[in-house]
PDB file of C-alpha atoms in Angstrom:
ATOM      1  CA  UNK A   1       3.884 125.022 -21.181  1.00  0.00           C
ATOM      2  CA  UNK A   2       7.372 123.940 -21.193  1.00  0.00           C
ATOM      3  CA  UNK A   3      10.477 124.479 -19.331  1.00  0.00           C
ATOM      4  CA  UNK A   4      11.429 127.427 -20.193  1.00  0.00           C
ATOM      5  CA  UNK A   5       7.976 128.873 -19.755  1.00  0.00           C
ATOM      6  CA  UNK A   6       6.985 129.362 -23.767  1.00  0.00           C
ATOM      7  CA  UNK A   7       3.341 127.732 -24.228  1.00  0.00           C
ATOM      8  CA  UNK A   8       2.932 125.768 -27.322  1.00  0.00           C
ATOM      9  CA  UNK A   9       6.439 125.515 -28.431  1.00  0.00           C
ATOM     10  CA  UNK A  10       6.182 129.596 -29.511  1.00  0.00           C
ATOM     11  CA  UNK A  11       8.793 132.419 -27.853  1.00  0.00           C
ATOM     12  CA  UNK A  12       6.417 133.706 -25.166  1.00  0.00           C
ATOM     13  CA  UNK A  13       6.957 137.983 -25.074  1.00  0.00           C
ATOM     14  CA  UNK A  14       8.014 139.368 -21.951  1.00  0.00           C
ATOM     15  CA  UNK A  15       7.816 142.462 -20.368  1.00  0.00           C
ATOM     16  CA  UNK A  16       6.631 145.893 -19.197  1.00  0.00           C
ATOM     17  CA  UNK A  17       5.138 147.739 -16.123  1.00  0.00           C
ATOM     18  CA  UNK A  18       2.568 150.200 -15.753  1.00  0.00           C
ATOM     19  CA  UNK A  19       1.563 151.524 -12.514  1.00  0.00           C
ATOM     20  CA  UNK A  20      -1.087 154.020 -12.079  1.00  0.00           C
ATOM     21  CA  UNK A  21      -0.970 156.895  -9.052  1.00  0.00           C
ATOM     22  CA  UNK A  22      -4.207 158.786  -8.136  1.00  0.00           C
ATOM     23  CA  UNK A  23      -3.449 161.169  -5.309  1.00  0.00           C
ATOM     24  CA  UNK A  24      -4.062 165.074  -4.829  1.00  0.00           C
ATOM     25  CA  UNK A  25      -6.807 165.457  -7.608  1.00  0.00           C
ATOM     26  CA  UNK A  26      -3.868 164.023 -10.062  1.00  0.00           C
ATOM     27  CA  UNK A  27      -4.471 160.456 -12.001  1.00  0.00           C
ATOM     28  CA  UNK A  28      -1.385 159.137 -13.625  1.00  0.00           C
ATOM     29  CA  UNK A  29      -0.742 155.880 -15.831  1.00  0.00           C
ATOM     30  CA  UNK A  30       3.054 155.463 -16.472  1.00  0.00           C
ATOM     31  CA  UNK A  31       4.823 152.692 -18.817  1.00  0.00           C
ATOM     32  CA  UNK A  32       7.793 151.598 -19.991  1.00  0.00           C
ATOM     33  CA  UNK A  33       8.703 150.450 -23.452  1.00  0.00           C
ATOM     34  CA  UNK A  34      10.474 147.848 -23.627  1.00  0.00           C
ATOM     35  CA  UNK A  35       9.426 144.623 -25.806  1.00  0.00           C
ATOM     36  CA  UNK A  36      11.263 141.473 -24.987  1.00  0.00           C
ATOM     37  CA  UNK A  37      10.884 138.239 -26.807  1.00  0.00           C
ATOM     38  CA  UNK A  38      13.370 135.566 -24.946  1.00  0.00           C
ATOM     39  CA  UNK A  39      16.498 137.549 -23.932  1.00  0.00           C
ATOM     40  CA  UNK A  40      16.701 139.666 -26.956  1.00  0.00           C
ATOM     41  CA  UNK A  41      15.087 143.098 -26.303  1.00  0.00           C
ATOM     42  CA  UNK A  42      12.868 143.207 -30.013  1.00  0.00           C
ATOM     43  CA  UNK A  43      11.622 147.224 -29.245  1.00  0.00           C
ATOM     44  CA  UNK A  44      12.840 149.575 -26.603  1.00  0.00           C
ATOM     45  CA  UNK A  45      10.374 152.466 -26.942  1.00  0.00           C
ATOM     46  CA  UNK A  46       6.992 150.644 -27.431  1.00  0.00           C
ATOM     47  CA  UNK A  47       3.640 153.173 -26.398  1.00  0.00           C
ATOM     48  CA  UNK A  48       2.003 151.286 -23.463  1.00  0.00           C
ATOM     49  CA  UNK A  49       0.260 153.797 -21.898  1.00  0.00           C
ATOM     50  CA  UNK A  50      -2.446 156.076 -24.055  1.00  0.00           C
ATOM     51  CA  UNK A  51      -5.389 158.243 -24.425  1.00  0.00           C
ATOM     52  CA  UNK A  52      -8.725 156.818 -25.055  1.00  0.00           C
ATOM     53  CA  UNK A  53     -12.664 157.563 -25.183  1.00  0.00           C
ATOM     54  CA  UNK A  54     -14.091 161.239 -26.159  1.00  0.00           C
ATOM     55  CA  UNK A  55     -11.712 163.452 -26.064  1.00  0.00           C
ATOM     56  CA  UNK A  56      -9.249 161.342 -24.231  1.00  0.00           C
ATOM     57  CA  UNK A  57     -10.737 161.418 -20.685  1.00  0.00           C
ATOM     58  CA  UNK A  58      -9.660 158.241 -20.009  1.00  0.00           C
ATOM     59  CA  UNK A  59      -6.427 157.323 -20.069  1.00  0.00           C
ATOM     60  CA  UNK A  60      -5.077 153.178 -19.970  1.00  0.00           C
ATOM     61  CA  UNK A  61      -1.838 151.162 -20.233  1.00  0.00           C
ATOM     62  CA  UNK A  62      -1.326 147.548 -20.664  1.00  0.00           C
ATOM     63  CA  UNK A  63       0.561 144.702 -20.194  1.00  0.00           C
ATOM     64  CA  UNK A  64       0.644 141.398 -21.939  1.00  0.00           C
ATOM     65  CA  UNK A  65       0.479 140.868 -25.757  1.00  0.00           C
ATOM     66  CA  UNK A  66       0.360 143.811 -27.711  1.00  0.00           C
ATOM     67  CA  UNK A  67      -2.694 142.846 -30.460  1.00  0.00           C
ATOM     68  CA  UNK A  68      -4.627 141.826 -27.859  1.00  0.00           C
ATOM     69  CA  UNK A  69      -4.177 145.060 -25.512  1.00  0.00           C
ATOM     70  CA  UNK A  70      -5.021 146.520 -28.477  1.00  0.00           C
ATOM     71  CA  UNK A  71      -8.272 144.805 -29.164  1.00  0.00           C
ATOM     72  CA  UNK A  72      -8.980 145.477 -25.706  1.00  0.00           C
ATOM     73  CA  UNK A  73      -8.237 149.490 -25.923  1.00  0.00           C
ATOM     74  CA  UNK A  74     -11.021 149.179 -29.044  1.00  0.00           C
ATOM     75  CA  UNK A  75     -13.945 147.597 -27.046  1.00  0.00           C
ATOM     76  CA  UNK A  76     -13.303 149.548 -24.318  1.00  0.00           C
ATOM     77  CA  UNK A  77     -13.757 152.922 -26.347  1.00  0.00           C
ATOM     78  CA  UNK A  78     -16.640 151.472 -27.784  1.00  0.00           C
ATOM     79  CA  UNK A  79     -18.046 151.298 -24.107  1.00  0.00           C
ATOM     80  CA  UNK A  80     -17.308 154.195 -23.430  1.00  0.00           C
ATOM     81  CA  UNK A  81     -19.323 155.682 -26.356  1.00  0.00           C
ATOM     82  CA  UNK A  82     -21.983 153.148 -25.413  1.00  0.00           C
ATOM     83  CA  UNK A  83     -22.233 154.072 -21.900  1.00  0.00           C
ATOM     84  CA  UNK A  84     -21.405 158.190 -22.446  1.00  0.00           C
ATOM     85  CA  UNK A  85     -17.967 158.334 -20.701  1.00  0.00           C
ATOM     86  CA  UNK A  86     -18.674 156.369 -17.669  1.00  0.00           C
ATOM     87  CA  UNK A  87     -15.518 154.630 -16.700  1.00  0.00           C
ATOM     88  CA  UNK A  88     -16.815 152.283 -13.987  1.00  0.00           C
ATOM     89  CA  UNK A  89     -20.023 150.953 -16.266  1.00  0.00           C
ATOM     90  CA  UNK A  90     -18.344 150.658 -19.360  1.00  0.00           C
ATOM     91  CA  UNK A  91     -14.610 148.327 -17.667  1.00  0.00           C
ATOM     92  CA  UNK A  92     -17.639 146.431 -15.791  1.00  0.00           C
ATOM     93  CA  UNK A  93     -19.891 145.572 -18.979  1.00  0.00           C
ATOM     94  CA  UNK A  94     -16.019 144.680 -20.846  1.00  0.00           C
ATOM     95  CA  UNK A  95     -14.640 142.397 -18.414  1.00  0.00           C
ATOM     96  CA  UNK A  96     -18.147 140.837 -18.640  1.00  0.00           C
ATOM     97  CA  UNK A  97     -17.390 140.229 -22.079  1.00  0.00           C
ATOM     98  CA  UNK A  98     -13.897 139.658 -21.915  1.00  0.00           C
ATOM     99  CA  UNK A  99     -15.074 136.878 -19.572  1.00  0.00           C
ATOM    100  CA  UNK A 100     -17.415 135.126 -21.740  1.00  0.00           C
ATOM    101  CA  UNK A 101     -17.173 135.779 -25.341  1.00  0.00           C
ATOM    102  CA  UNK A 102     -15.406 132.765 -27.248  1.00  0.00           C
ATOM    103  CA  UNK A 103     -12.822 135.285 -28.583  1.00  0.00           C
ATOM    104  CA  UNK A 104     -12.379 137.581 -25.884  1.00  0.00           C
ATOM    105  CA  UNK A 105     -11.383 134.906 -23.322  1.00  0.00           C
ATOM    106  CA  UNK A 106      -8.136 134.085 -25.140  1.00  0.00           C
ATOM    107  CA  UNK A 107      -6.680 137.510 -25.161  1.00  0.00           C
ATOM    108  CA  UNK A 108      -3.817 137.603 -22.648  1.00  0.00           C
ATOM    109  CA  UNK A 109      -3.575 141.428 -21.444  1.00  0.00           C
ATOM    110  CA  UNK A 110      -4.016 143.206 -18.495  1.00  0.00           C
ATOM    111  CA  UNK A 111      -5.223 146.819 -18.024  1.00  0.00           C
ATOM    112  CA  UNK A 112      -4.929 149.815 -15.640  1.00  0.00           C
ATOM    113  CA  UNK A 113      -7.481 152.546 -16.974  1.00  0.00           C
ATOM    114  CA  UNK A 114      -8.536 155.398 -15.153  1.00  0.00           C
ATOM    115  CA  UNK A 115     -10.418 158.902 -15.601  1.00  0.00           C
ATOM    116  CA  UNK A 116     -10.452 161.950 -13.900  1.00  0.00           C
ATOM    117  CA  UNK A 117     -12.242 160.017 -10.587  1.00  0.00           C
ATOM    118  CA  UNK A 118     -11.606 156.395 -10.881  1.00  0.00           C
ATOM    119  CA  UNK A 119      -8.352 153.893 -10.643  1.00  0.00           C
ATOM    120  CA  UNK A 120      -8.751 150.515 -12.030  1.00  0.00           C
ATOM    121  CA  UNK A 121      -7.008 146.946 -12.950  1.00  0.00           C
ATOM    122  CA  UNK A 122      -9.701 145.039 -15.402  1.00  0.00           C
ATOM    123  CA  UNK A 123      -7.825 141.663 -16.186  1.00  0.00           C
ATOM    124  CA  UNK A 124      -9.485 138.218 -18.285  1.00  0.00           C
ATOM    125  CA  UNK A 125     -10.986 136.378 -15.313  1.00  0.00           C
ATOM    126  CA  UNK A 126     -14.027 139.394 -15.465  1.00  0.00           C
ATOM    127  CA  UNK A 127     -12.046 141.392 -12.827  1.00  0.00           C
ATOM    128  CA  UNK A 128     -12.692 145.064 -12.334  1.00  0.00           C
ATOM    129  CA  UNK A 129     -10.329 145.717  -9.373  1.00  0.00           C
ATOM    130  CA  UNK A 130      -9.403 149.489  -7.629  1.00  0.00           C
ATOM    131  CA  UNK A 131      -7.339 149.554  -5.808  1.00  0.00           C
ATOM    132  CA  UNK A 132      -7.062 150.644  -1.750  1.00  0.00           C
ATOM    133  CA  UNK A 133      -6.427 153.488  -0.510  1.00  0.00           C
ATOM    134  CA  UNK A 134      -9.204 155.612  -0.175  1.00  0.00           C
ATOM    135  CA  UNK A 135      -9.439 159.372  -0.956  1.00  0.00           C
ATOM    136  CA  UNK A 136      -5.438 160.364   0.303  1.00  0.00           C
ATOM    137  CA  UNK A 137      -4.096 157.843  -2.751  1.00  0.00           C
ATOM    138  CA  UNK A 138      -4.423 154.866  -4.557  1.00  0.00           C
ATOM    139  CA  UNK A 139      -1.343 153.151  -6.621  1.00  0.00           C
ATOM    140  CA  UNK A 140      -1.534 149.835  -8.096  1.00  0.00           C
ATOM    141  CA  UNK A 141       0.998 147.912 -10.800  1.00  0.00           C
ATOM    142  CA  UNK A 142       0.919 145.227 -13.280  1.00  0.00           C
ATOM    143  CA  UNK A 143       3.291 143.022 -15.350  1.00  0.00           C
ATOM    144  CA  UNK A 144       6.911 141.969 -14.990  1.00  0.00           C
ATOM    145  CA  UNK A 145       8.057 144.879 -12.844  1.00  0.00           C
ATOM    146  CA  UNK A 146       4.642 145.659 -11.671  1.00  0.00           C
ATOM    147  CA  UNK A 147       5.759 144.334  -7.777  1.00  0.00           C
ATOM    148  CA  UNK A 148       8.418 146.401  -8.053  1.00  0.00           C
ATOM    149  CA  UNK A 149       6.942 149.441  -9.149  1.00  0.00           C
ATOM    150  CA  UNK A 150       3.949 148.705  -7.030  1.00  0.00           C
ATOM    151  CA  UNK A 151       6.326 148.856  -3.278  1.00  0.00           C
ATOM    152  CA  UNK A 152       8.968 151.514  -4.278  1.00  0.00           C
ATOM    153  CA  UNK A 153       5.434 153.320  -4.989  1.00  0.00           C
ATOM    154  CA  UNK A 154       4.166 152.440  -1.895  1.00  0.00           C
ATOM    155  CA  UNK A 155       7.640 153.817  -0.337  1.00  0.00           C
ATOM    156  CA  UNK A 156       7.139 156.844  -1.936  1.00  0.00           C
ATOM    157  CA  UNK A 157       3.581 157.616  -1.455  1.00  0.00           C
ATOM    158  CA  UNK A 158       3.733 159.135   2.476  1.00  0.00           C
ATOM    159  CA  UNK A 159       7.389 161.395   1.662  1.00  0.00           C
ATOM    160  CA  UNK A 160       5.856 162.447  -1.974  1.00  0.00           C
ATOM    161  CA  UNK A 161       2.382 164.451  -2.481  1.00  0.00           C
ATOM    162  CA  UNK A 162       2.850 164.380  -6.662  1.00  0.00           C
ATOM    163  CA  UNK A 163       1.388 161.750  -8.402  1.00  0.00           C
ATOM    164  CA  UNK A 164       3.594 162.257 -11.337  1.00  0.00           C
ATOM    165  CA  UNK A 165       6.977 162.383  -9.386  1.00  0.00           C
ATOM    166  CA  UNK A 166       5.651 158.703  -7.439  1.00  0.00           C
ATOM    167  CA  UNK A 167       4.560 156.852 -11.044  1.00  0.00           C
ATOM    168  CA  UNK A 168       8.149 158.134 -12.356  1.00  0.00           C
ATOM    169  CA  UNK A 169      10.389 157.581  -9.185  1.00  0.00           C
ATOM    170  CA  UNK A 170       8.720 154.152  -9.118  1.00  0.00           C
ATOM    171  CA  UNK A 171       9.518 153.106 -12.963  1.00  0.00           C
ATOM    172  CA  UNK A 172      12.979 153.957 -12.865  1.00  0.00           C
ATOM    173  CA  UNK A 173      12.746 151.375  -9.536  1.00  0.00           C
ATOM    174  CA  UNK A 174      11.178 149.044 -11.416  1.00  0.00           C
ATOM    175  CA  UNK A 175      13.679 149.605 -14.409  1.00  0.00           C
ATOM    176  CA  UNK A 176      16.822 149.649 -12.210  1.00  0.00           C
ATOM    177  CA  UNK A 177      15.479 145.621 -10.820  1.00  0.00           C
ATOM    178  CA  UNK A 178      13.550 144.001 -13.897  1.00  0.00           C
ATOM    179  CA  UNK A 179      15.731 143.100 -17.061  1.00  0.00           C
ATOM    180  CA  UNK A 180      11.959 143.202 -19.048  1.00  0.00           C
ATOM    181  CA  UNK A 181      11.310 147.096 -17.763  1.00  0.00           C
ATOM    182  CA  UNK A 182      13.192 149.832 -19.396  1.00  0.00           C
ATOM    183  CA  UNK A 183      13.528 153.683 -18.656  1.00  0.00           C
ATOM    184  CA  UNK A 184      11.979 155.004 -21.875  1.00  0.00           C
ATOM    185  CA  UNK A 185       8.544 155.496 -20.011  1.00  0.00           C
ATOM    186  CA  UNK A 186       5.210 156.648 -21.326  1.00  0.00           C
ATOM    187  CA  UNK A 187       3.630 159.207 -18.848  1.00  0.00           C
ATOM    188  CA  UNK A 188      -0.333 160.139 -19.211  1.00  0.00           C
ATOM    189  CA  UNK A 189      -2.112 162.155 -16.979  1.00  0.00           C
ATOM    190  CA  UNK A 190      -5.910 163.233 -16.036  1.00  0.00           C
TER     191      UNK A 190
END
């Protein structure tokens, strides 16, 4: 890596938050779209945040580079056919993989994914993660603005019982404080 933080003398792409709210029977994934390469913003309404598995019960955003989010979004459907819907099995058996198939291992994404009754964060090092919280809520955030997404969340989350109005309120936060989050955001909900 060198100074300015690009690996192998390439542009390294910046940017984007999801966060992902599960409180009052509501699960929601919310993204912004902007695409940075360097200071130069290269696409301001990319889709982050999408639908996945039979009949779209599961619903995931990511952040890091976009062909490998996208690789990721395909094995994890294929889980999910593998393992009939189940969520938990199916992000548990990928970040196996993810973790130590030659191929897999490069891929430099992270995921939130969640169904109707689970919240999770499945990075590269063969984490599943859910966040805490317990049955009231859970909120958790990753990429560039993720931090910021994640405590104006937090904020929110005692003064706010909509899961919706938290994941939004905290995006335009996160917009308003990282230059590589925008306020064209992606909203899914199960």
């Amino acid at each position: 890596m060198n100074s300015n933080g690009a690996s192998h003398g390439l542009i390294e792409w910046h940017g984007t938050t999801i966060i992902g709210v599960r409180k009052g029977g509501k699960t929601v994934i919310a993204g912004d779209g902007q695409v940075s390469m360097g200071n130069t913003v290269m696409k301001p309404n990319a889709r982050k945040v999408r639908r996945i598995g039979e009949g779209g019960k599961v619903i995931a955003g990511f952040a890091g580079a976009t062909a490998d989010a996208f690789t990721l979004f395909e094995r994890l459907e294929r889980k999910l056919e593998q393992y009939r819907g189940q969520l938990m099995r199916s992000a548990v058996e990928l970040a196996k993989d993810w973790r130590t198939d030659k191929y897999l291992r490069n891929l430099e994404a992270l995921m939130i994914v969640a169904d109707a009754e689970t919240l999770l964060v499945l990075t590269g090092n063969g984490d599943v993660l859910e966040p805490e919280g317990g049955t009231h809520s859970q909120i958790t955030a990753i990429g560039s603005g993720g931090n910021y997404a994640l405590a104006a969340a937090r904020a929110i989350d005692a003064y706010e019982e909509d899961a919706e109005t938290i994941a939004r309120k905290a995006m335009q936060v996160a917009a308003d404080i990282c230059v590589f989050t925008n306020d064209r955001v992606t909203v899914e909900t199960v």
